[in-house]
Amino acid sequence: MEFYFPTEFGEQLAFVSAAVTALIGLFVMFAPGLTFRFCGLQPRDGMAEGFAAARSYGGMLFGFAGGALLLAQPMVYLAFGAALAMSVFGRILSVMSDGGTSLRGILLLIVSAVLASLPIAYVFGLT
């Protein structure tokens, strides 16, 4: 069995989105302390639940993106893009209601929006 890399440009963009998300997921899963510092968060002393939640979230990102990479089907890319789009919606809600308009928050919003738009654009034939 050989590794599948897409030949058409739109699917390559969706593939890259899933690959970047998988790398982010691995980073979050194996370096939750650095992730917390980057996001401006700090777990309470003696409480491992914060690290467990971050590792779980990173595993979910890695697993979903890895599934999209391995299956390489349009409907899987659609589900992947829709999940990322809902995280973008959550970030927009944060900007509107929580005052999350820091430079870091806006940058993460833009990165999330780009990662979400690539698989959705592929599925709907926009690329």
Short mmCIF file of C-alpha atoms in Angstrom, two decimals, residues 21-43 50-59 61 91 104 108:
data_model
loop_
_atom_site.label_atom_id
_atom_site.label_comp_id
_atom_site.label_asym_id
_atom_site.label_seq_id
_atom_site.Cartn_x
_atom_site.Cartn_y
_atom_site.Cartn_z
CA THR A 21 -4.20 20.55 11.30
CA ALA A 22 -2.72 17.13 12.10
CA LEU A 23 0.63 18.76 12.93
CA ILE A 24 -1.12 21.32 15.14
CA GLY A 25 -2.95 18.46 16.85
CA LEU A 26 0.31 16.60 17.50
CA PHE A 27 1.86 19.76 18.93
CA VAL A 28 -1.11 20.39 21.22
CA MET A 29 -1.15 16.75 22.32
CA PHE A 30 2.55 16.48 23.13
CA ALA A 31 3.30 20.06 24.26
CA PRO A 32 0.25 21.31 26.17
CA GLY A 33 2.35 23.63 28.34
CA LEU A 34 3.72 25.48 25.32
CA THR A 35 0.24 25.56 23.81
CA PHE A 36 -1.19 27.09 26.98
CA ARG A 37 1.54 29.72 27.07
CA PHE A 38 0.97 30.57 23.40
CA CYS A 39 -2.76 30.98 24.03
CA GLY A 40 -2.15 33.03 27.18
CA LEU A 41 -3.57 30.38 29.51
CA GLN A 42 -2.21 28.90 32.71
CA PRO A 43 -3.45 25.72 34.43
CA GLY A 50 -6.08 21.28 32.13
CA PHE A 51 -3.24 19.35 30.53
CA ALA A 52 -5.52 16.34 30.04
CA ALA A 53 -8.10 18.53 28.27
CA ALA A 54 -5.44 20.02 25.99
CA ARG A 55 -4.00 16.60 25.16
CA SER A 56 -7.49 15.28 24.44
CA TYR A 57 -8.24 18.22 22.15
CA GLY A 58 -4.92 17.72 20.35
CA GLY A 59 -5.68 14.03 19.92
CA LEU A 61 -7.53 17.30 15.99
CA ARG A 91 -13.70 32.35 17.67
CA ARG A 104 -3.02 36.63 18.75
CA LEU A 108 -5.64 32.42 15.14
#
